[in-house]
Amino acid sequence: MRTANPALNEKTFETFGFDAVTAERSDVMTLKGTATKTMMLLVLLVGAAGWSWTTLKGAGGFQAVLPYAIGGLVVSLAVGIAMFFRPQWAPVLAPVYAVGEGAVIGIISAGFVSRHPGIVFQAS
């Protein structure tokens, strides 16, 4: 595609992995791939939340589950920062982040259930 605009020359499209001659990309994101990865991460998140909630449900309040919650938040924050600065690590670190955040959700829910029985189900 020929254009007089210097911002749209062939060299510009090479940086995005786009071949200006054939108009094809090798790393195209598809709707099916996005939906599949989203569902996989959601399953990991819900599984980790369910496991941590059932494990710590009768732990005895927020004081008992606070160290677990802080640990999960620190791990999730570290992984999130690593993915921000190194996006190429995201395929490996995204499942770790989903499990960490799911565990934190389950831990916080367990703390609320131990103090106020039934409140988690009422909130949803």
mmCIF file with all atom_site columns, C-alpha atoms in Angstrom:
data_model
loop_
_atom_site.group_PDB
_atom_site.id
_atom_site.type_symbol
_atom_site.label_atom_id
_atom_site.label_alt_id
_atom_site.label_comp_id
_atom_site.label_asym_id
_atom_site.label_entity_id
_atom_site.label_seq_id
_atom_site.pdbx_PDB_ins_code
_atom_site.Cartn_x
_atom_site.Cartn_y
_atom_site.Cartn_z
_atom_site.occupancy
_atom_site.B_iso_or_equiv
_atom_site.pdbx_formal_charge
_atom_site.auth_seq_id
_atom_site.auth_comp_id
_atom_site.auth_asym_id
_atom_site.auth_atom_id
_atom_site.pdbx_PDB_model_num
ATOM 1   C CA . MET A 1 1   ? 0.000   0.000   0.000  1.00 0.00 ? 1   MET A CA 1
ATOM 2   C CA . ARG A 1 2   ? 1.544   3.274   -1.137 1.00 0.00 ? 2   ARG A CA 1
ATOM 3   C CA . THR A 1 3   ? 0.950   6.478   0.737  1.00 0.00 ? 3   THR A CA 1
ATOM 4   C CA . ALA A 1 4   ? 2.595   9.874   0.943  1.00 0.00 ? 4   ALA A CA 1
ATOM 5   C CA . ASN A 1 5   ? 2.124   9.984   4.713  1.00 0.00 ? 5   ASN A CA 1
ATOM 6   C CA . PRO A 1 6   ? 5.558   9.445   6.316  1.00 0.00 ? 6   PRO A CA 1
ATOM 7   C CA . ALA A 1 7   ? 3.961   7.989   9.447  1.00 0.00 ? 7   ALA A CA 1
ATOM 8   C CA . LEU A 1 8   ? 2.443   5.153   7.393  1.00 0.00 ? 8   LEU A CA 1
ATOM 9   C CA . ASN A 1 9   ? 5.468   3.982   5.411  1.00 0.00 ? 9   ASN A CA 1
ATOM 10  C CA . GLU A 1 10  ? 6.492   0.304   5.209  1.00 0.00 ? 10  GLU A CA 1
ATOM 11  C CA . LYS A 1 11  ? 9.010   0.600   8.027  1.00 0.00 ? 11  LYS A CA 1
ATOM 12  C CA . THR A 1 12  ? 6.272   1.675   10.441 1.00 0.00 ? 12  THR A CA 1
ATOM 13  C CA . PHE A 1 13  ? 4.324   -1.521  9.927  1.00 0.00 ? 13  PHE A CA 1
ATOM 14  C CA . GLU A 1 14  ? 7.400   -3.738  10.358 1.00 0.00 ? 14  GLU A CA 1
ATOM 15  C CA . THR A 1 15  ? 7.592   -2.789  14.047 1.00 0.00 ? 15  THR A CA 1
ATOM 16  C CA . PHE A 1 16  ? 4.128   -4.284  14.604 1.00 0.00 ? 16  PHE A CA 1
ATOM 17  C CA . GLY A 1 17  ? 4.874   -7.569  12.822 1.00 0.00 ? 17  GLY A CA 1
ATOM 18  C CA . PHE A 1 18  ? 2.684   -6.525  9.885  1.00 0.00 ? 18  PHE A CA 1
ATOM 19  C CA . ASP A 1 19  ? 3.796   -7.299  6.364  1.00 0.00 ? 19  ASP A CA 1
ATOM 20  C CA . ALA A 1 20  ? 2.747   -4.331  4.236  1.00 0.00 ? 20  ALA A CA 1
ATOM 21  C CA . VAL A 1 21  ? 2.988   -6.332  0.999  1.00 0.00 ? 21  VAL A CA 1
ATOM 22  C CA . THR A 1 22  ? 0.818   -9.330  1.902  1.00 0.00 ? 22  THR A CA 1
ATOM 23  C CA . ALA A 1 23  ? -1.238  -7.505  4.573  1.00 0.00 ? 23  ALA A CA 1
ATOM 24  C CA . GLU A 1 24  ? -0.973  -10.477 6.942  1.00 0.00 ? 24  GLU A CA 1
ATOM 25  C CA . ARG A 1 25  ? 0.160   -10.898 10.511 1.00 0.00 ? 25  ARG A CA 1
ATOM 26  C CA . SER A 1 26  ? 1.508   -13.998 12.138 1.00 0.00 ? 26  SER A CA 1
ATOM 27  C CA . ASP A 1 27  ? 0.535   -13.091 15.702 1.00 0.00 ? 27  ASP A CA 1
ATOM 28  C CA . VAL A 1 28  ? -3.129  -12.192 15.242 1.00 0.00 ? 28  VAL A CA 1
ATOM 29  C CA . MET A 1 29  ? -5.338  -12.272 18.307 1.00 0.00 ? 29  MET A CA 1
ATOM 30  C CA . THR A 1 30  ? -8.603  -14.098 17.649 1.00 0.00 ? 30  THR A CA 1
ATOM 31  C CA . LEU A 1 31  ? -11.873 -14.014 19.529 1.00 0.00 ? 31  LEU A CA 1
ATOM 32  C CA . LYS A 1 32  ? -11.761 -17.776 20.100 1.00 0.00 ? 32  LYS A CA 1
ATOM 33  C CA . GLY A 1 33  ? -8.247  -17.608 21.549 1.00 0.00 ? 33  GLY A CA 1
ATOM 34  C CA . THR A 1 34  ? -9.170  -14.707 23.818 1.00 0.00 ? 34  THR A CA 1
ATOM 35  C CA . ALA A 1 35  ? -12.306 -16.444 25.076 1.00 0.00 ? 35  ALA A CA 1
ATOM 36  C CA . THR A 1 36  ? -10.407 -19.689 25.698 1.00 0.00 ? 36  THR A CA 1
ATOM 37  C CA . LYS A 1 37  ? -7.650  -17.990 27.694 1.00 0.00 ? 37  LYS A CA 1
ATOM 38  C CA . THR A 1 38  ? -10.183 -15.961 29.664 1.00 0.00 ? 38  THR A CA 1
ATOM 39  C CA . MET A 1 39  ? -12.153 -19.075 30.595 1.00 0.00 ? 39  MET A CA 1
ATOM 40  C CA . MET A 1 40  ? -9.003  -20.946 31.611 1.00 0.00 ? 40  MET A CA 1
ATOM 41  C CA . LEU A 1 41  ? -7.934  -18.088 33.884 1.00 0.00 ? 41  LEU A CA 1
ATOM 42  C CA . LEU A 1 42  ? -11.452 -17.818 35.313 1.00 0.00 ? 42  LEU A CA 1
ATOM 43  C CA . VAL A 1 43  ? -11.489 -21.543 36.124 1.00 0.00 ? 43  VAL A CA 1
ATOM 44  C CA . LEU A 1 44  ? -8.132  -21.184 37.893 1.00 0.00 ? 44  LEU A CA 1
ATOM 45  C CA . LEU A 1 45  ? -9.366  -18.153 39.846 1.00 0.00 ? 45  LEU A CA 1
ATOM 46  C CA . VAL A 1 46  ? -12.628 -19.799 40.958 1.00 0.00 ? 46  VAL A CA 1
ATOM 47  C CA . GLY A 1 47  ? -10.851 -23.047 41.828 1.00 0.00 ? 47  GLY A CA 1
ATOM 48  C CA . ALA A 1 48  ? -8.273  -21.279 43.994 1.00 0.00 ? 48  ALA A CA 1
ATOM 49  C CA . ALA A 1 49  ? -10.972 -19.157 45.647 1.00 0.00 ? 49  ALA A CA 1
ATOM 50  C CA . GLY A 1 50  ? -13.096 -22.211 46.418 1.00 0.00 ? 50  GLY A CA 1
ATOM 51  C CA . TRP A 1 51  ? -10.192 -24.228 47.779 1.00 0.00 ? 51  TRP A CA 1
ATOM 52  C CA . SER A 1 52  ? -8.878  -21.445 50.020 1.00 0.00 ? 52  SER A CA 1
ATOM 53  C CA . TRP A 1 53  ? -12.372 -20.595 51.243 1.00 0.00 ? 53  TRP A CA 1
ATOM 54  C CA . THR A 1 54  ? -13.242 -24.164 52.227 1.00 0.00 ? 54  THR A CA 1
ATOM 55  C CA . THR A 1 55  ? -9.815  -24.642 53.814 1.00 0.00 ? 55  THR A CA 1
ATOM 56  C CA . LEU A 1 56  ? -9.954  -21.507 55.987 1.00 0.00 ? 56  LEU A CA 1
ATOM 57  C CA . LYS A 1 57  ? -13.734 -21.191 56.507 1.00 0.00 ? 57  LYS A CA 1
ATOM 58  C CA . GLY A 1 58  ? -13.635 -22.126 60.193 1.00 0.00 ? 58  GLY A CA 1
ATOM 59  C CA . ALA A 1 59  ? -10.267 -20.518 60.945 1.00 0.00 ? 59  ALA A CA 1
ATOM 60  C CA . GLY A 1 60  ? -11.626 -18.071 63.514 1.00 0.00 ? 60  GLY A CA 1
ATOM 61  C CA . GLY A 1 61  ? -11.855 -14.564 62.086 1.00 0.00 ? 61  GLY A CA 1
ATOM 62  C CA . PHE A 1 62  ? -9.683  -12.121 60.250 1.00 0.00 ? 62  PHE A CA 1
ATOM 63  C CA . GLN A 1 63  ? -6.725  -12.492 62.607 1.00 0.00 ? 63  GLN A CA 1
ATOM 64  C CA . ALA A 1 64  ? -6.343  -16.129 61.593 1.00 0.00 ? 64  ALA A CA 1
ATOM 65  C CA . VAL A 1 65  ? -6.528  -15.538 57.844 1.00 0.00 ? 65  VAL A CA 1
ATOM 66  C CA . LEU A 1 66  ? -4.702  -12.178 57.656 1.00 0.00 ? 66  LEU A CA 1
ATOM 67  C CA . PRO A 1 67  ? -1.190  -13.659 57.104 1.00 0.00 ? 67  PRO A CA 1
ATOM 68  C CA . TYR A 1 68  ? -2.513  -15.754 54.210 1.00 0.00 ? 68  TYR A CA 1
ATOM 69  C CA . ALA A 1 69  ? -4.257  -12.765 52.663 1.00 0.00 ? 69  ALA A CA 1
ATOM 70  C CA . ILE A 1 70  ? -1.165  -10.571 52.927 1.00 0.00 ? 70  ILE A CA 1
ATOM 71  C CA . GLY A 1 71  ? 0.995   -13.324 51.423 1.00 0.00 ? 71  GLY A CA 1
ATOM 72  C CA . GLY A 1 72  ? -1.394  -13.783 48.513 1.00 0.00 ? 72  GLY A CA 1
ATOM 73  C CA . LEU A 1 73  ? -1.563  -10.049 47.898 1.00 0.00 ? 73  LEU A CA 1
ATOM 74  C CA . VAL A 1 74  ? 2.237   -9.702  47.930 1.00 0.00 ? 74  VAL A CA 1
ATOM 75  C CA . VAL A 1 75  ? 2.649   -12.574 45.457 1.00 0.00 ? 75  VAL A CA 1
ATOM 76  C CA . SER A 1 76  ? -0.099  -11.197 43.196 1.00 0.00 ? 76  SER A CA 1
ATOM 77  C CA . LEU A 1 77  ? 1.382   -7.698  43.315 1.00 0.00 ? 77  LEU A CA 1
ATOM 78  C CA . ALA A 1 78  ? 4.863   -8.971  42.456 1.00 0.00 ? 78  ALA A CA 1
ATOM 79  C CA . VAL A 1 79  ? 3.548   -11.054 39.558 1.00 0.00 ? 79  VAL A CA 1
ATOM 80  C CA . GLY A 1 80  ? 1.408   -8.149  38.308 1.00 0.00 ? 80  GLY A CA 1
ATOM 81  C CA . ILE A 1 81  ? 4.395   -5.789  38.343 1.00 0.00 ? 81  ILE A CA 1
ATOM 82  C CA . ALA A 1 82  ? 6.545   -8.387  36.570 1.00 0.00 ? 82  ALA A CA 1
ATOM 83  C CA . MET A 1 83  ? 3.909   -8.773  33.831 1.00 0.00 ? 83  MET A CA 1
ATOM 84  C CA . PHE A 1 84  ? 3.673   -4.982  33.475 1.00 0.00 ? 84  PHE A CA 1
ATOM 85  C CA . PHE A 1 85  ? 7.399   -4.576  32.854 1.00 0.00 ? 85  PHE A CA 1
ATOM 86  C CA . ARG A 1 86  ? 7.875   -7.852  30.922 1.00 0.00 ? 86  ARG A CA 1
ATOM 87  C CA . PRO A 1 87  ? 4.709   -8.529  28.866 1.00 0.00 ? 87  PRO A CA 1
ATOM 88  C CA . GLN A 1 88  ? 6.376   -11.514 27.173 1.00 0.00 ? 88  GLN A CA 1
ATOM 89  C CA . TRP A 1 89  ? 6.232   -13.317 30.558 1.00 0.00 ? 89  TRP A CA 1
ATOM 90  C CA . ALA A 1 90  ? 2.437   -13.018 30.674 1.00 0.00 ? 90  ALA A CA 1
ATOM 91  C CA . PRO A 1 91  ? 1.663   -16.468 29.196 1.00 0.00 ? 91  PRO A CA 1
ATOM 92  C CA . VAL A 1 92  ? 3.513   -18.057 32.120 1.00 0.00 ? 92  VAL A CA 1
ATOM 93  C CA . LEU A 1 93  ? 2.657   -15.586 34.885 1.00 0.00 ? 93  LEU A CA 1
ATOM 94  C CA . ALA A 1 94  ? -1.047  -15.011 34.113 1.00 0.00 ? 94  ALA A CA 1
ATOM 95  C CA . PRO A 1 95  ? -2.086  -18.377 35.623 1.00 0.00 ? 95  PRO A CA 1
ATOM 96  C CA . VAL A 1 96  ? 0.041   -17.637 38.705 1.00 0.00 ? 96  VAL A CA 1
ATOM 97  C CA . TYR A 1 97  ? -1.681  -14.262 39.038 1.00 0.00 ? 97  TYR A CA 1
ATOM 98  C CA . ALA A 1 98  ? -5.149  -15.814 38.623 1.00 0.00 ? 98  ALA A CA 1
ATOM 99  C CA . VAL A 1 99  ? -4.458  -18.442 41.303 1.00 0.00 ? 99  VAL A CA 1
ATOM 100 C CA . GLY A 1 100 ? -3.026  -15.805 43.657 1.00 0.00 ? 100 GLY A CA 1
ATOM 101 C CA . GLU A 1 101 ? -5.975  -13.467 43.260 1.00 0.00 ? 101 GLU A CA 1
ATOM 102 C CA . GLY A 1 102 ? -8.426  -16.348 43.589 1.00 0.00 ? 102 GLY A CA 1
ATOM 103 C CA . ALA A 1 103 ? -6.757  -17.415 46.813 1.00 0.00 ? 103 ALA A CA 1
ATOM 104 C CA . VAL A 1 104 ? -6.986  -13.862 48.167 1.00 0.00 ? 104 VAL A CA 1
ATOM 105 C CA . ILE A 1 105 ? -10.690 -13.686 47.278 1.00 0.00 ? 105 ILE A CA 1
ATOM 106 C CA . GLY A 1 106 ? -11.308 -17.008 49.031 1.00 0.00 ? 106 GLY A CA 1
ATOM 107 C CA . ILE A 1 107 ? -9.296  -15.988 52.091 1.00 0.00 ? 107 ILE A CA 1
ATOM 108 C CA . ILE A 1 108 ? -11.112 -12.680 52.475 1.00 0.00 ? 108 ILE A CA 1
ATOM 109 C CA . SER A 1 109 ? -14.446 -14.448 52.004 1.00 0.00 ? 109 SER A CA 1
ATOM 110 C CA . ALA A 1 110 ? -13.465 -17.002 54.670 1.00 0.00 ? 110 ALA A CA 1
ATOM 111 C CA . GLY A 1 111 ? -12.691 -14.176 57.076 1.00 0.00 ? 111 GLY A CA 1
ATOM 112 C CA . PHE A 1 112 ? -16.110 -12.619 56.504 1.00 0.00 ? 112 PHE A CA 1
ATOM 113 C CA . VAL A 1 113 ? -17.910 -15.967 56.827 1.00 0.00 ? 113 VAL A CA 1
ATOM 114 C CA . SER A 1 114 ? -16.220 -16.740 60.129 1.00 0.00 ? 114 SER A CA 1
ATOM 115 C CA . ARG A 1 115 ? -17.365 -13.417 61.557 1.00 0.00 ? 115 ARG A CA 1
ATOM 116 C CA . HIS A 1 116 ? -20.777 -13.129 59.848 1.00 0.00 ? 116 HIS A CA 1
ATOM 117 C CA . PRO A 1 117 ? -22.074 -16.551 58.742 1.00 0.00 ? 117 PRO A CA 1
ATOM 118 C CA . GLY A 1 118 ? -23.849 -16.512 55.395 1.00 0.00 ? 118 GLY A CA 1
ATOM 119 C CA . ILE A 1 119 ? -22.785 -13.012 54.346 1.00 0.00 ? 119 ILE A CA 1
ATOM 120 C CA . VAL A 1 120 ? -20.796 -14.149 51.309 1.00 0.00 ? 120 VAL A CA 1
ATOM 121 C CA . PHE A 1 121 ? -23.779 -15.865 49.741 1.00 0.00 ? 121 PHE A CA 1
ATOM 122 C CA . GLN A 1 122 ? -26.009 -12.876 50.503 1.00 0.00 ? 122 GLN A CA 1
ATOM 123 C CA . ALA A 1 123 ? -23.543 -10.542 48.785 1.00 0.00 ? 123 ALA A CA 1
ATOM 124 C CA . SER A 1 124 ? -23.570 -12.525 45.578 1.00 0.00 ? 124 SER A CA 1
#
